[in-house]
C-alpha cells in the first residue's frame, strides 16, 4: 500500500512539473510571437516519392517566403514567390504539384499542442532527454475528452514531443507522430520534425523554424513513402518605405 501511494505521489509531482515547464514555454512563445514582425525568408524545398528507398519522383523549389501577421490574431499568412523549380527559373508563377507538401510548415505548428485553450485536450509529461542541457516534454491526447468539440481535431494516438533548452525552456525542436494521418490517400503514418532557432531580427531575436522534415509512410516498413524537407535562411524584416523629396512634383503627360 505504501509503495502504491509513492507511485501516485510521484505521478502527481511529475504532472505538476510538466505543467510548470509548459507555463515557461508559453511565456517564451508569447513574448516572441506577440512582437514578431512581418518577415521574408529564403526557402528551399525538396519533396520526393520513394519505393523501396528508390526515388521515383523528386521536385525541388526555391522561393522567397513572406509571413505577414493577420489582424487580431497571432497567426501569420504565408505567401511564396517562386524563383526556381528543379534548379530552373519558372516560366510563370504557378502552383507546382509535389509528392508531399506540408501546409503551414513555417508557422507556429506547435500552437495546437501548447496553447492554453487546448490544454484540456492533452496530457503533458516530462521524459528523460538523454542530455543534461535539454528537457523533453511529451504531449498526448486525453482520452476522456475526445467527445469535446474543441478536442475533436486531435486523435488520441497522435503524439508531439518538444525538446527544450534546460535553462530557458525555449523550443529547440518538435516532433509529431500521427498514426492515421494518411489513411484518406492510401497511406498510414505521418511523422514530422521541426528544428527551431532564435534568429536576430533588428534588436531582438525571435524563435523561427530553420528546418522542417516530414515522412508519410504507407506501411510500417516504409516500403512506399513520401518525404518533404524545407530549409529557411536569410530571414529579415519585411517593410516598405516611402521617401518624399521637397520641391519635386510629377505631372502626368497627356497623350498627343
PDB file of C-alpha atoms in Angstrom:
ATOM      1  CA  UNK A   1       0.000   0.000   0.000  1.00  0.00           C
ATOM      2  CA  UNK A   2       2.821   2.406   0.873  1.00  0.00           C
ATOM      3  CA  UNK A   3       4.555   1.676  -2.440  1.00  0.00           C
ATOM      4  CA  UNK A   4       1.337   2.412  -4.361  1.00  0.00           C
ATOM      5  CA  UNK A   5       0.988   5.761  -2.574  1.00  0.00           C
ATOM      6  CA  UNK A   6       4.554   6.670  -3.503  1.00  0.00           C
ATOM      7  CA  UNK A   7       3.867   5.888  -7.184  1.00  0.00           C
ATOM      8  CA  UNK A   8       0.730   8.063  -7.205  1.00  0.00           C
ATOM      9  CA  UNK A   9       2.552  10.920  -5.468  1.00  0.00           C
ATOM     10  CA  UNK A  10       5.427  10.736  -7.988  1.00  0.00           C
ATOM     11  CA  UNK A  11       2.947  10.844 -10.912  1.00  0.00           C
ATOM     12  CA  UNK A  12       1.228  13.905  -9.464  1.00  0.00           C
ATOM     13  CA  UNK A  13       4.583  15.598  -8.898  1.00  0.00           C
ATOM     14  CA  UNK A  14       5.658  14.868 -12.467  1.00  0.00           C
ATOM     15  CA  UNK A  15       2.408  16.325 -13.815  1.00  0.00           C
ATOM     16  CA  UNK A  16       2.888  19.489 -11.767  1.00  0.00           C
ATOM     17  CA  UNK A  17       6.469  19.837 -13.011  1.00  0.00           C
ATOM     18  CA  UNK A  18       5.376  19.337 -16.615  1.00  0.00           C
ATOM     19  CA  UNK A  19       2.672  21.999 -16.274  1.00  0.00           C
ATOM     20  CA  UNK A  20       5.159  24.376 -14.677  1.00  0.00           C
ATOM     21  CA  UNK A  21       7.503  23.826 -17.632  1.00  0.00           C
ATOM     22  CA  UNK A  22       4.584  24.287 -20.016  1.00  0.00           C
ATOM     23  CA  UNK A  23       3.918  27.679 -18.447  1.00  0.00           C
ATOM     24  CA  UNK A  24       7.517  28.748 -19.136  1.00  0.00           C
ATOM     25  CA  UNK A  25       7.271  27.558 -22.741  1.00  0.00           C
ATOM     26  CA  UNK A  26       4.074  29.543 -23.250  1.00  0.00           C
ATOM     27  CA  UNK A  27       5.634  32.659 -21.776  1.00  0.00           C
ATOM     28  CA  UNK A  28       8.568  32.346 -24.189  1.00  0.00           C
ATOM     29  CA  UNK A  29       6.271  31.869 -27.164  1.00  0.00           C
ATOM     30  CA  UNK A  30       4.012  34.757 -26.215  1.00  0.00           C
ATOM     31  CA  UNK A  31       6.994  37.079 -25.839  1.00  0.00           C
ATOM     32  CA  UNK A  32       8.309  36.060 -29.268  1.00  0.00           C
ATOM     33  CA  UNK A  33       5.107  35.740 -31.300  1.00  0.00           C
ATOM     34  CA  UNK A  34       3.411  38.849 -29.906  1.00  0.00           C
ATOM     35  CA  UNK A  35       6.127  41.113 -31.341  1.00  0.00           C
ATOM     36  CA  UNK A  36       7.282  39.052 -34.338  1.00  0.00           C
ATOM     37  CA  UNK A  37       7.360  41.420 -37.342  1.00  0.00           C
ATOM     38  CA  UNK A  38       6.393  40.611 -40.910  1.00  0.00           C
ATOM     39  CA  UNK A  39       9.356  38.795 -42.421  1.00  0.00           C
ATOM     40  CA  UNK A  40      10.850  37.476 -45.644  1.00  0.00           C
ATOM     41  CA  UNK A  41      12.872  34.250 -45.721  1.00  0.00           C
ATOM     42  CA  UNK A  42      14.585  32.231 -48.404  1.00  0.00           C
ATOM     43  CA  UNK A  43      13.002  28.776 -48.633  1.00  0.00           C
ATOM     44  CA  UNK A  44      14.405  25.616 -50.233  1.00  0.00           C
ATOM     45  CA  UNK A  45      12.030  22.642 -50.514  1.00  0.00           C
ATOM     46  CA  UNK A  46      12.740  19.079 -51.629  1.00  0.00           C
ATOM     47  CA  UNK A  47       9.824  16.668 -52.000  1.00  0.00           C
ATOM     48  CA  UNK A  48      10.297  13.054 -53.106  1.00  0.00           C
ATOM     49  CA  UNK A  49       8.294   9.891 -53.623  1.00  0.00           C
ATOM     50  CA  UNK A  50      10.103   6.625 -52.880  1.00  0.00           C
ATOM     51  CA  UNK A  51       9.534   2.917 -53.450  1.00  0.00           C
ATOM     52  CA  UNK A  52      11.956   0.519 -51.746  1.00  0.00           C
ATOM     53  CA  UNK A  53      14.124   3.552 -50.877  1.00  0.00           C
ATOM     54  CA  UNK A  54      14.491   4.403 -54.572  1.00  0.00           C
ATOM     55  CA  UNK A  55      13.441   7.868 -55.737  1.00  0.00           C
ATOM     56  CA  UNK A  56      10.557   7.661 -58.210  1.00  0.00           C
ATOM     57  CA  UNK A  57       9.756  11.380 -58.350  1.00  0.00           C
ATOM     58  CA  UNK A  58      11.573  14.411 -56.988  1.00  0.00           C
ATOM     59  CA  UNK A  59      10.756  18.118 -57.072  1.00  0.00           C
ATOM     60  CA  UNK A  60      12.825  20.964 -55.631  1.00  0.00           C
ATOM     61  CA  UNK A  61      11.557  24.508 -55.159  1.00  0.00           C
ATOM     62  CA  UNK A  62      13.390  27.713 -54.291  1.00  0.00           C
ATOM     63  CA  UNK A  63      11.177  30.552 -53.148  1.00  0.00           C
ATOM     64  CA  UNK A  64      11.031  33.765 -51.209  1.00  0.00           C
ATOM     65  CA  UNK A  65       8.566  33.141 -48.406  1.00  0.00           C
ATOM     66  CA  UNK A  66       6.762  36.095 -46.832  1.00  0.00           C
ATOM     67  CA  UNK A  67       4.981  35.719 -43.480  1.00  0.00           C
ATOM     68  CA  UNK A  68       2.601  38.550 -42.587  1.00  0.00           C
ATOM     69  CA  UNK A  69       0.675  38.904 -39.352  1.00  0.00           C
ATOM     70  CA  UNK A  70      -3.088  38.612 -39.637  1.00  0.00           C
ATOM     71  CA  UNK A  71      -5.373  41.208 -37.974  1.00  0.00           C
ATOM     72  CA  UNK A  72      -6.339  40.496 -34.364  1.00  0.00           C
ATOM     73  CA  UNK A  73      -4.504  37.143 -34.283  1.00  0.00           C
ATOM     74  CA  UNK A  74      -1.115  35.638 -33.522  1.00  0.00           C
ATOM     75  CA  UNK A  75      -1.231  33.873 -36.878  1.00  0.00           C
ATOM     76  CA  UNK A  76       0.801  34.547 -39.999  1.00  0.00           C
ATOM     77  CA  UNK A  77      -0.192  34.202 -43.621  1.00  0.00           C
ATOM     78  CA  UNK A  78       2.450  32.521 -45.756  1.00  0.00           C
ATOM     79  CA  UNK A  79       2.942  33.718 -49.340  1.00  0.00           C
ATOM     80  CA  UNK A  80       5.635  32.448 -51.682  1.00  0.00           C
ATOM     81  CA  UNK A  81       7.300  33.932 -54.740  1.00  0.00           C
ATOM     82  CA  UNK A  82       8.663  31.029 -56.733  1.00  0.00           C
ATOM     83  CA  UNK A  83      12.205  31.579 -58.045  1.00  0.00           C
ATOM     84  CA  UNK A  84      13.227  28.134 -59.308  1.00  0.00           C
ATOM     85  CA  UNK A  85      11.741  24.689 -59.973  1.00  0.00           C
ATOM     86  CA  UNK A  86      14.280  21.865 -60.075  1.00  0.00           C
ATOM     87  CA  UNK A  87      17.015  24.476 -60.339  1.00  0.00           C
ATOM     88  CA  UNK A  88      15.496  26.312 -63.329  1.00  0.00           C
ATOM     89  CA  UNK A  89      13.572  29.609 -63.346  1.00  0.00           C
ATOM     90  CA  UNK A  90       9.841  29.018 -63.761  1.00  0.00           C
ATOM     91  CA  UNK A  91       8.178  30.387 -66.888  1.00  0.00           C
ATOM     92  CA  UNK A  92       5.478  31.939 -64.715  1.00  0.00           C
ATOM     93  CA  UNK A  93       4.216  31.900 -61.147  1.00  0.00           C
ATOM     94  CA  UNK A  94       2.228  28.711 -60.816  1.00  0.00           C
ATOM     95  CA  UNK A  95       1.229  26.010 -58.395  1.00  0.00           C
ATOM     96  CA  UNK A  96       3.657  23.095 -58.559  1.00  0.00           C
ATOM     97  CA  UNK A  97       2.475  19.606 -57.706  1.00  0.00           C
ATOM     98  CA  UNK A  98       4.676  17.985 -55.064  1.00  0.00           C
ATOM     99  CA  UNK A  99       4.770  14.333 -53.986  1.00  0.00           C
ATOM    100  CA  UNK A 100       4.252  15.590 -50.414  1.00  0.00           C
ATOM    101  CA  UNK A 101       3.515  19.121 -49.266  1.00  0.00           C
ATOM    102  CA  UNK A 102       3.163  20.389 -45.698  1.00  0.00           C
ATOM    103  CA  UNK A 103       0.848  23.382 -45.342  1.00  0.00           C
ATOM    104  CA  UNK A 104       1.860  25.953 -42.763  1.00  0.00           C
ATOM    105  CA  UNK A 105       5.136  24.204 -42.045  1.00  0.00           C
ATOM    106  CA  UNK A 106       6.829  27.508 -41.351  1.00  0.00           C
ATOM    107  CA  UNK A 107       4.227  28.840 -38.947  1.00  0.00           C
ATOM    108  CA  UNK A 108       3.515  28.133 -35.293  1.00  0.00           C
ATOM    109  CA  UNK A 109       2.522  24.489 -35.798  1.00  0.00           C
ATOM    110  CA  UNK A 110       3.200  23.947 -32.096  1.00  0.00           C
ATOM    111  CA  UNK A 111       0.178  26.050 -31.081  1.00  0.00           C
ATOM    112  CA  UNK A 112      -2.423  23.206 -31.120  1.00  0.00           C
ATOM    113  CA  UNK A 113      -0.346  21.293 -28.586  1.00  0.00           C
ATOM    114  CA  UNK A 114       0.803  24.128 -26.338  1.00  0.00           C
ATOM    115  CA  UNK A 115      -1.938  26.777 -26.434  1.00  0.00           C
ATOM    116  CA  UNK A 116      -3.897  27.296 -23.213  1.00  0.00           C
ATOM    117  CA  UNK A 117      -7.282  26.822 -24.902  1.00  0.00           C
ATOM    118  CA  UNK A 118      -6.323  23.265 -25.918  1.00  0.00           C
ATOM    119  CA  UNK A 119      -4.831  22.223 -22.584  1.00  0.00           C
ATOM    120  CA  UNK A 120      -7.946  20.214 -21.698  1.00  0.00           C
ATOM    121  CA  UNK A 121      -7.363  18.086 -24.819  1.00  0.00           C
ATOM    122  CA  UNK A 122      -3.900  16.839 -23.839  1.00  0.00           C
ATOM    123  CA  UNK A 123      -1.791  15.317 -21.128  1.00  0.00           C
ATOM    124  CA  UNK A 124       1.744  16.621 -20.531  1.00  0.00           C
ATOM    125  CA  UNK A 125       4.721  14.672 -19.207  1.00  0.00           C
ATOM    126  CA  UNK A 126       8.455  15.247 -18.854  1.00  0.00           C
ATOM    127  CA  UNK A 127      10.584  12.349 -20.093  1.00  0.00           C
ATOM    128  CA  UNK A 128      14.341  11.655 -19.914  1.00  0.00           C
ATOM    129  CA  UNK A 129      16.041  13.537 -22.749  1.00  0.00           C
ATOM    130  CA  UNK A 130      19.451  11.882 -22.533  1.00  0.00           C
ATOM    131  CA  UNK A 131      21.067  15.321 -22.476  1.00  0.00           C
ATOM    132  CA  UNK A 132      21.631  17.466 -19.386  1.00  0.00           C
ATOM    133  CA  UNK A 133      21.219  20.617 -21.474  1.00  0.00           C
ATOM    134  CA  UNK A 134      17.781  19.639 -22.771  1.00  0.00           C
ATOM    135  CA  UNK A 135      14.338  18.752 -21.433  1.00  0.00           C
ATOM    136  CA  UNK A 136      11.863  16.525 -23.270  1.00  0.00           C
ATOM    137  CA  UNK A 137       8.135  17.200 -22.927  1.00  0.00           C
ATOM    138  CA  UNK A 138       5.627  14.768 -24.450  1.00  0.00           C
ATOM    139  CA  UNK A 139       2.065  15.798 -25.336  1.00  0.00           C
ATOM    140  CA  UNK A 140      -0.583  13.103 -25.895  1.00  0.00           C
ATOM    141  CA  UNK A 141      -4.341  13.153 -26.449  1.00  0.00           C
ATOM    142  CA  UNK A 142      -6.567  12.997 -23.394  1.00  0.00           C
ATOM    143  CA  UNK A 143      -8.888  10.028 -23.962  1.00  0.00           C
ATOM    144  CA  UNK A 144     -11.696  11.170 -21.667  1.00  0.00           C
ATOM    145  CA  UNK A 145     -12.145  14.436 -23.579  1.00  0.00           C
ATOM    146  CA  UNK A 146     -12.331  13.073 -27.115  1.00  0.00           C
ATOM    147  CA  UNK A 147     -16.041  13.981 -27.314  1.00  0.00           C
ATOM    148  CA  UNK A 148     -15.317  17.620 -26.538  1.00  0.00           C
ATOM    149  CA  UNK A 149     -15.955  19.609 -29.769  1.00  0.00           C
ATOM    150  CA  UNK A 150     -12.775  21.594 -29.157  1.00  0.00           C
ATOM    151  CA  UNK A 151     -10.731  18.400 -28.993  1.00  0.00           C
ATOM    152  CA  UNK A 152     -12.183  16.535 -31.984  1.00  0.00           C
ATOM    153  CA  UNK A 153      -9.412  17.775 -34.257  1.00  0.00           C
ATOM    154  CA  UNK A 154      -6.895  15.732 -32.236  1.00  0.00           C
ATOM    155  CA  UNK A 155      -6.594  11.960 -32.320  1.00  0.00           C
ATOM    156  CA  UNK A 156      -5.700  10.118 -29.143  1.00  0.00           C
ATOM    157  CA  UNK A 157      -2.905   8.238 -30.919  1.00  0.00           C
ATOM    158  CA  UNK A 158      -1.123  11.413 -32.054  1.00  0.00           C
ATOM    159  CA  UNK A 159       1.924  12.377 -30.004  1.00  0.00           C
ATOM    160  CA  UNK A 160       4.010  15.528 -30.043  1.00  0.00           C
ATOM    161  CA  UNK A 161       7.417  15.816 -28.414  1.00  0.00           C
ATOM    162  CA  UNK A 162       9.232  19.048 -27.650  1.00  0.00           C
ATOM    163  CA  UNK A 163      12.943  19.234 -26.893  1.00  0.00           C
ATOM    164  CA  UNK A 164      13.548  22.320 -24.757  1.00  0.00           C
ATOM    165  CA  UNK A 165      16.600  24.204 -23.592  1.00  0.00           C
ATOM    166  CA  UNK A 166      17.051  23.129 -19.970  1.00  0.00           C
ATOM    167  CA  UNK A 167      17.780  26.669 -18.738  1.00  0.00           C
ATOM    168  CA  UNK A 168      15.403  28.861 -20.736  1.00  0.00           C
ATOM    169  CA  UNK A 169      12.674  26.350 -21.784  1.00  0.00           C
ATOM    170  CA  UNK A 170      12.970  27.653 -25.370  1.00  0.00           C
ATOM    171  CA  UNK A 171      11.840  25.170 -28.013  1.00  0.00           C
ATOM    172  CA  UNK A 172      14.757  23.527 -29.805  1.00  0.00           C
ATOM    173  CA  UNK A 173      12.831  21.047 -31.931  1.00  0.00           C
ATOM    174  CA  UNK A 174       9.413  19.469 -32.227  1.00  0.00           C
ATOM    175  CA  UNK A 175       8.431  16.006 -33.455  1.00  0.00           C
ATOM    176  CA  UNK A 176       4.945  14.650 -34.114  1.00  0.00           C
ATOM    177  CA  UNK A 177       3.724  11.136 -34.839  1.00  0.00           C
ATOM    178  CA  UNK A 178       0.231  10.747 -36.340  1.00  0.00           C
ATOM    179  CA  UNK A 179      -0.517   7.029 -36.989  1.00  0.00           C
ATOM    180  CA  UNK A 180      -3.656   7.556 -39.123  1.00  0.00           C
ATOM    181  CA  UNK A 181      -2.990  10.888 -40.828  1.00  0.00           C
ATOM    182  CA  UNK A 182      -2.585   9.458 -44.334  1.00  0.00           C
ATOM    183  CA  UNK A 183      -5.403   6.915 -44.456  1.00  0.00           C
ATOM    184  CA  UNK A 184      -7.596   9.005 -46.773  1.00  0.00           C
ATOM    185  CA  UNK A 185      -4.981   8.816 -49.534  1.00  0.00           C
ATOM    186  CA  UNK A 186      -3.920   5.219 -49.006  1.00  0.00           C
ATOM    187  CA  UNK A 187      -1.038   5.892 -46.640  1.00  0.00           C
ATOM    188  CA  UNK A 188      -0.682   5.475 -42.910  1.00  0.00           C
ATOM    189  CA  UNK A 189       1.692   7.254 -40.540  1.00  0.00           C
ATOM    190  CA  UNK A 190       2.805  10.873 -40.838  1.00  0.00           C
ATOM    191  CA  UNK A 191       5.832  11.915 -38.803  1.00  0.00           C
ATOM    192  CA  UNK A 192       7.214  15.447 -38.736  1.00  0.00           C
ATOM    193  CA  UNK A 193      10.269  17.107 -37.266  1.00  0.00           C
ATOM    194  CA  UNK A 194      10.855  20.854 -36.989  1.00  0.00           C
ATOM    195  CA  UNK A 195      14.075  22.434 -35.749  1.00  0.00           C
ATOM    196  CA  UNK A 196      13.961  25.970 -34.319  1.00  0.00           C
ATOM    197  CA  UNK A 197      16.494  28.697 -33.634  1.00  0.00           C
ATOM    198  CA  UNK A 198      16.496  32.194 -32.208  1.00  0.00           C
ATOM    199  CA  UNK A 199      17.040  34.393 -35.263  1.00  0.00           C
ATOM    200  CA  UNK A 200      18.046  38.060 -34.778  1.00  0.00           C
ATOM    201  CA  UNK A 201      15.657  40.495 -36.463  1.00  0.00           C
ATOM    202  CA  UNK A 202      16.743  44.019 -35.659  1.00  0.00           C
ATOM    203  CA  UNK A 203      17.370  44.472 -31.940  1.00  0.00           C
ATOM    204  CA  UNK A 204      15.688  41.250 -30.794  1.00  0.00           C
ATOM    205  CA  UNK A 205      15.922  37.511 -31.571  1.00  0.00           C
ATOM    206  CA  UNK A 206      12.779  35.580 -32.494  1.00  0.00           C
ATOM    207  CA  UNK A 207      12.014  31.858 -32.479  1.00  0.00           C
ATOM    208  CA  UNK A 208      11.775  30.695 -36.099  1.00  0.00           C
ATOM    209  CA  UNK A 209      11.890  27.300 -37.795  1.00  0.00           C
ATOM    210  CA  UNK A 210      15.102  26.594 -39.690  1.00  0.00           C
ATOM    211  CA  UNK A 211      14.366  23.060 -40.928  1.00  0.00           C
ATOM    212  CA  UNK A 212      11.197  21.025 -41.455  1.00  0.00           C
ATOM    213  CA  UNK A 213      11.121  17.300 -42.257  1.00  0.00           C
ATOM    214  CA  UNK A 214       8.063  15.117 -42.869  1.00  0.00           C
ATOM    215  CA  UNK A 215       7.660  11.443 -43.776  1.00  0.00           C
ATOM    216  CA  UNK A 216       4.382   9.870 -44.930  1.00  0.00           C
ATOM    217  CA  UNK A 217       4.600   6.073 -44.998  1.00  0.00           C
ATOM    218  CA  UNK A 218       2.177   3.532 -46.455  1.00  0.00           C
ATOM    219  CA  UNK A 219       3.171   0.762 -44.040  1.00  0.00           C
ATOM    220  CA  UNK A 220       5.372   0.208 -41.022  1.00  0.00           C
ATOM    221  CA  UNK A 221       8.483  -0.722 -43.005  1.00  0.00           C
ATOM    222  CA  UNK A 222       8.375   2.429 -45.187  1.00  0.00           C
ATOM    223  CA  UNK A 223       8.151   0.294 -48.358  1.00  0.00           C
ATOM    224  CA  UNK A 224       6.310   3.151 -50.078  1.00  0.00           C
ATOM    225  CA  UNK A 225       6.774   6.632 -48.687  1.00  0.00           C
ATOM    226  CA  UNK A 226       6.921  10.335 -49.461  1.00  0.00           C
ATOM    227  CA  UNK A 227       9.293  12.837 -47.876  1.00  0.00           C
ATOM    228  CA  UNK A 228       9.264  16.595 -47.524  1.00  0.00           C
ATOM    229  CA  UNK A 229      12.218  18.733 -46.457  1.00  0.00           C
ATOM    230  CA  UNK A 230      12.332  22.523 -46.174  1.00  0.00           C
ATOM    231  CA  UNK A 231      15.124  24.844 -45.076  1.00  0.00           C
ATOM    232  CA  UNK A 232      14.797  28.536 -44.230  1.00  0.00           C
ATOM    233  CA  UNK A 233      17.598  31.097 -44.288  1.00  0.00           C
ATOM    234  CA  UNK A 234      18.333  34.812 -44.620  1.00  0.00           C
ATOM    235  CA  UNK A 235      15.227  35.817 -42.698  1.00  0.00           C
ATOM    236  CA  UNK A 236      14.773  39.561 -42.331  1.00  0.00           C
ATOM    237  CA  UNK A 237      12.094  42.119 -41.602  1.00  0.00           C
ATOM    238  CA  UNK A 238       9.764  42.998 -44.432  1.00  0.00           C
ATOM    239  CA  UNK A 239       8.776  46.628 -44.747  1.00  0.00           C
ATOM    240  CA  UNK A 240       8.158  49.305 -47.315  1.00  0.00           C
ATOM    241  CA  UNK A 241       9.477  52.842 -47.055  1.00  0.00           C
ATOM    242  CA  UNK A 242       8.429  55.952 -48.952  1.00  0.00           C
ATOM    243  CA  UNK A 243      10.748  58.946 -49.327  1.00  0.00           C
ATOM    244  CA  UNK A 244       9.192  62.341 -50.114  1.00  0.00           C
ATOM    245  CA  UNK A 245      11.549  64.857 -51.674  1.00  0.00           C
ATOM    246  CA  UNK A 246      10.645  68.548 -51.248  1.00  0.00           C
ATOM    247  CA  UNK A 247      10.269  70.658 -54.394  1.00  0.00           C
ATOM    248  CA  UNK A 248       9.760  67.667 -56.680  1.00  0.00           C
ATOM    249  CA  UNK A 249       6.473  67.033 -58.403  1.00  0.00           C
ATOM    250  CA  UNK A 250       5.340  64.777 -61.173  1.00  0.00           C
ATOM    251  CA  UNK A 251       2.835  65.970 -63.769  1.00  0.00           C
ATOM    252  CA  UNK A 252       1.165  63.325 -65.917  1.00  0.00           C
ATOM    253  CA  UNK A 253       1.831  63.728 -69.621  1.00  0.00           C
ATOM    254  CA  UNK A 254      -1.285  63.890 -71.737  1.00  0.00           C
ATOM    255  CA  UNK A 255      -1.281  61.772 -74.884  1.00  0.00           C
ATOM    256  CA  UNK A 256      -0.979  63.743 -78.120  1.00  0.00           C
TER     257      UNK A 256
END
